[in-house]
């Protein structure tokens, strides 16, 4: 089947005024960068929808696959264009219907006559085209309400446009339309999912990872790079900051009693993240924390950890169950990377009985014997920064 055009429908229709123009502009840019290597693609947009044309059919097929990963698209449909004559429309209708499975299916023809000079009225057209389809596909049934196949024919001055398929888009908002944040990315299952959810909501990301060599290996670092690369397949490059954390963790183990060392570790991590956030011109910090999952994720713990900064900490998974998170991780392709068995800096130094209700005063008291400030400065300065460009994926899977 030859598809001449893709009709792209936007999400968040409630957006109005200048916000909407910005939304459309960002979406257009993001689509263009997702398809940058496809030379024959052209995009035109208006406030309500976007049209994509391709001279090359192979490129059209690739575009259809990639668009399913671009946030801000509600749905899209491949469109076949033909001359605005009854004969041409009938012939094209057969190709369009034939591109789908027809056994045990019902269908309906829907006509939109934008060119009012077209010499047939809507009812006549519906009958003519419907009867022609039935002659060619006698197995089809006709159904007016909720048919399996809805053949939509739009007649405009420059030709007739036929479509029957609606692909679900990734939903959400275009990346970059809701600012920039710093994601705390461990090698675990949760934080990549948290990053994905924020990207879906239009936030672009830098990521920060704490590594404690030689207690954590090169393989653990590679795993985090793979996770960041997978996230970048959703349409935005991710800059990864890797923080040397060994010295600080050893100091914490020496200075802070076992059952509070996890709280202090998190507090220092957050202070380092906050400085990197500022340098990356990000407004918020994102984590994969989920309430009650482990000792450091109780409300008491989160309160003691949060006390080091007034920067907004976004925790999109706070109310999600582990199984829900795993399900999403599988859909977005991070699960198989996350379950590789390489050690994380926090697991290695995890005490046997971390407090689930750490008292802020106590934590501050034990921390007061050490001067963390210069070590934090040093860790920020000595970080490695890796730019992970947008990863193209031609795998078609709807993520809604
Ligand atoms: P995850 O699956 O994301 O590792 P988790 O359930 O293992 O989460 P924790 O290890 O308690 O939970 O970590 C909570 C959050 O702290 C993580 O989701 C992540 O945002 C951040 N974090 C933990 N370890 C690191 C690390 N080494 N580097 C960067 N961020 C980290
Ligand atoms: Mg973890």
CSV table of C-alpha atoms in Angstrom, one decimal, residues 152-333:
chain,number,residue,atom,x,y,z
A,152,UNK,CA,-12.5,7.9,6.4
A,153,UNK,CA,-12.6,9.8,3.0
A,154,UNK,CA,-11.9,13.6,3.0
A,155,UNK,CA,-12.5,15.4,-0.3
A,156,UNK,CA,-10.6,18.6,-0.7
A,157,UNK,CA,-9.8,20.8,-3.7
A,158,UNK,CA,-6.4,19.2,-4.3
A,159,UNK,CA,-7.5,15.6,-4.0
A,160,UNK,CA,-9.2,12.9,-1.9
A,161,UNK,CA,-7.5,11.7,1.3
A,162,UNK,CA,-8.4,8.2,2.6
A,163,UNK,CA,-7.4,6.6,5.9
A,164,UNK,CA,-8.5,3.6,7.9
A,165,UNK,CA,-5.9,3.0,10.6
A,166,UNK,CA,-5.3,4.9,13.8
A,167,UNK,CA,-2.0,4.2,15.6
A,168,UNK,CA,-1.9,5.2,19.2
A,169,UNK,CA,0.9,7.7,19.9
A,170,UNK,CA,3.0,7.8,23.1
A,171,UNK,CA,0.8,10.5,24.6
A,172,UNK,CA,2.2,13.0,27.1
A,173,UNK,CA,3.8,16.3,26.1
A,174,UNK,CA,6.7,17.2,23.9
A,175,UNK,CA,10.1,16.9,25.6
A,176,UNK,CA,11.4,20.3,26.5
A,177,UNK,CA,7.9,21.9,26.8
A,178,UNK,CA,8.1,21.5,30.6
A,179,UNK,CA,11.6,22.5,31.5
A,180,UNK,CA,14.8,20.6,32.5
A,181,UNK,CA,15.5,18.4,35.5
A,182,UNK,CA,18.3,16.3,36.9
A,183,UNK,CA,17.5,12.5,37.3
A,184,UNK,CA,19.3,10.5,40.0
A,185,UNK,CA,20.0,7.4,38.0
A,186,UNK,CA,21.1,4.3,39.9
A,187,UNK,CA,21.4,0.9,38.2
A,188,UNK,CA,18.1,-0.2,39.7
A,189,UNK,CA,14.7,-0.8,38.2
A,190,UNK,CA,12.9,2.3,39.5
A,191,UNK,CA,15.0,5.4,38.6
A,192,UNK,CA,14.9,4.8,34.8
A,193,UNK,CA,11.1,4.4,35.0
A,194,UNK,CA,10.9,7.7,37.0
A,195,UNK,CA,13.0,9.4,34.3
A,196,UNK,CA,10.8,8.0,31.5
A,197,UNK,CA,7.6,9.4,33.2
A,198,UNK,CA,9.1,12.8,33.6
A,199,UNK,CA,10.2,12.8,29.9
A,200,UNK,CA,6.7,11.8,29.0
A,201,UNK,CA,5.5,14.9,30.9
A,202,UNK,CA,7.7,17.1,28.7
A,203,UNK,CA,10.8,17.4,30.9
A,204,UNK,CA,14.2,17.1,29.4
A,205,UNK,CA,16.9,15.4,31.6
A,206,UNK,CA,20.4,15.4,32.7
A,207,UNK,CA,21.3,12.3,34.8
A,208,UNK,CA,23.6,11.9,37.8
A,209,UNK,CA,25.1,8.6,39.0
A,210,UNK,CA,27.2,7.9,42.1
A,211,UNK,CA,29.9,5.3,41.6
A,212,UNK,CA,32.3,3.9,44.2
A,213,UNK,CA,35.2,2.2,42.4
A,214,UNK,CA,36.8,-0.3,43.1
A,215,UNK,CA,33.7,-1.5,45.1
A,216,UNK,CA,31.6,-0.9,42.1
A,217,UNK,CA,32.9,-2.1,38.7
A,218,UNK,CA,33.3,-0.8,35.2
A,219,UNK,CA,30.4,-3.1,34.3
A,220,UNK,CA,28.1,-1.3,36.8
A,221,UNK,CA,29.0,2.0,35.1
A,222,UNK,CA,28.4,0.6,31.6
A,223,UNK,CA,25.0,-0.6,32.8
A,224,UNK,CA,24.0,3.0,33.8
A,225,UNK,CA,25.2,4.3,30.5
A,226,UNK,CA,23.1,1.7,28.8
A,227,UNK,CA,20.1,2.8,30.9
A,228,UNK,CA,20.7,6.5,30.0
A,229,UNK,CA,21.0,5.5,26.3
A,230,UNK,CA,17.7,3.6,26.4
A,231,UNK,CA,16.1,6.7,27.9
A,232,UNK,CA,17.5,8.8,25.1
A,233,UNK,CA,15.5,6.7,22.7
A,234,UNK,CA,12.5,8.6,23.8
A,235,UNK,CA,13.6,11.6,21.8
A,236,UNK,CA,16.1,13.7,23.9
A,237,UNK,CA,19.8,13.3,24.5
A,238,UNK,CA,20.7,12.7,28.1
A,239,UNK,CA,23.9,14.1,29.6
A,240,UNK,CA,25.2,11.7,32.3
A,241,UNK,CA,27.3,13.0,35.2
A,242,UNK,CA,29.3,10.2,37.0
A,243,UNK,CA,30.3,11.2,40.5
A,244,UNK,CA,33.3,9.6,42.3
A,245,UNK,CA,31.8,8.7,45.6
A,246,UNK,CA,34.2,6.2,47.3
A,247,UNK,CA,36.0,8.6,49.6
A,248,UNK,CA,32.7,10.1,50.9
A,249,UNK,CA,31.1,6.7,51.5
A,250,UNK,CA,34.2,5.5,53.4
A,251,UNK,CA,34.1,8.6,55.6
A,252,UNK,CA,30.4,8.1,56.3
A,253,UNK,CA,31.0,4.5,57.3
A,254,UNK,CA,33.7,5.7,59.8
A,255,UNK,CA,31.9,8.7,61.3
A,256,UNK,CA,28.2,7.8,61.4
A,257,UNK,CA,26.6,4.9,63.3
A,258,UNK,CA,25.6,2.0,61.2
A,259,UNK,CA,21.9,2.5,61.4
A,260,UNK,CA,22.0,6.1,60.3
A,261,UNK,CA,24.7,5.9,57.6
A,262,UNK,CA,22.1,5.3,54.9
A,263,UNK,CA,20.3,8.5,55.7
A,264,UNK,CA,23.6,10.5,55.7
A,265,UNK,CA,24.6,8.9,52.4
A,266,UNK,CA,21.4,10.0,50.8
A,267,UNK,CA,21.7,13.5,52.3
A,268,UNK,CA,25.2,13.9,50.9
A,269,UNK,CA,24.1,12.5,47.5
A,270,UNK,CA,21.3,15.0,47.4
A,271,UNK,CA,23.7,17.9,48.2
A,272,UNK,CA,26.0,16.8,45.4
A,273,UNK,CA,23.1,16.4,43.0
A,274,UNK,CA,21.9,19.9,43.9
A,275,UNK,CA,25.2,21.5,42.9
A,276,UNK,CA,25.2,19.6,39.6
A,277,UNK,CA,21.6,20.6,39.1
A,278,UNK,CA,22.6,24.2,39.3
A,279,UNK,CA,25.4,23.8,36.9
A,280,UNK,CA,23.1,22.0,34.5
A,281,UNK,CA,20.6,24.8,34.8
A,282,UNK,CA,17.9,22.3,35.9
A,283,UNK,CA,15.1,23.3,38.2
A,284,UNK,CA,14.3,20.1,40.0
A,285,UNK,CA,15.7,16.7,41.0
A,286,UNK,CA,14.0,13.5,40.0
A,287,UNK,CA,14.3,10.2,42.0
A,288,UNK,CA,12.9,6.7,41.7
A,289,UNK,CA,11.8,6.6,45.3
A,290,UNK,CA,8.5,4.7,46.1
A,291,UNK,CA,6.9,5.0,49.5
A,292,UNK,CA,7.8,2.2,52.0
A,293,UNK,CA,9.8,0.2,49.5
A,294,UNK,CA,13.0,0.2,51.7
A,295,UNK,CA,14.1,1.9,55.0
A,296,UNK,CA,15.3,5.0,53.2
A,297,UNK,CA,11.9,5.5,51.6
A,298,UNK,CA,9.6,6.0,54.6
A,299,UNK,CA,8.1,9.4,55.2
A,300,UNK,CA,10.5,9.9,58.2
A,301,UNK,CA,13.5,9.1,56.1
A,302,UNK,CA,12.4,11.2,53.2
A,303,UNK,CA,11.9,14.1,55.6
A,304,UNK,CA,15.4,13.8,57.0
A,305,UNK,CA,16.9,13.4,53.5
A,306,UNK,CA,15.0,16.4,52.1
A,307,UNK,CA,16.2,18.7,54.8
A,308,UNK,CA,19.4,19.5,53.0
A,309,UNK,CA,17.8,21.4,50.2
A,310,UNK,CA,14.7,23.4,49.2
A,311,UNK,CA,15.0,22.4,45.6
A,312,UNK,CA,11.8,20.5,44.5
A,313,UNK,CA,12.4,16.8,44.5
A,314,UNK,CA,10.1,15.0,42.0
A,315,UNK,CA,9.2,11.4,42.8
A,316,UNK,CA,6.9,10.2,40.1
A,317,UNK,CA,6.8,6.6,41.5
A,318,UNK,CA,6.1,7.6,45.1
A,319,UNK,CA,2.6,5.9,45.0
A,320,UNK,CA,3.4,3.1,42.5
A,321,UNK,CA,3.6,-0.6,43.4
A,322,UNK,CA,6.7,-2.5,42.5
A,323,UNK,CA,4.8,-4.7,40.0
A,324,UNK,CA,3.4,-1.7,38.2
A,325,UNK,CA,7.0,-0.3,38.0
A,326,UNK,CA,8.3,-3.5,36.7
A,327,UNK,CA,5.6,-3.7,34.1
A,328,UNK,CA,6.5,-0.2,32.8
A,329,UNK,CA,10.2,-1.0,32.9
A,330,UNK,CA,9.6,-3.9,30.6
A,331,UNK,CA,7.6,-1.8,28.2
A,332,UNK,CA,10.2,0.9,27.9
A,333,UNK,CA,13.1,-1.6,27.5
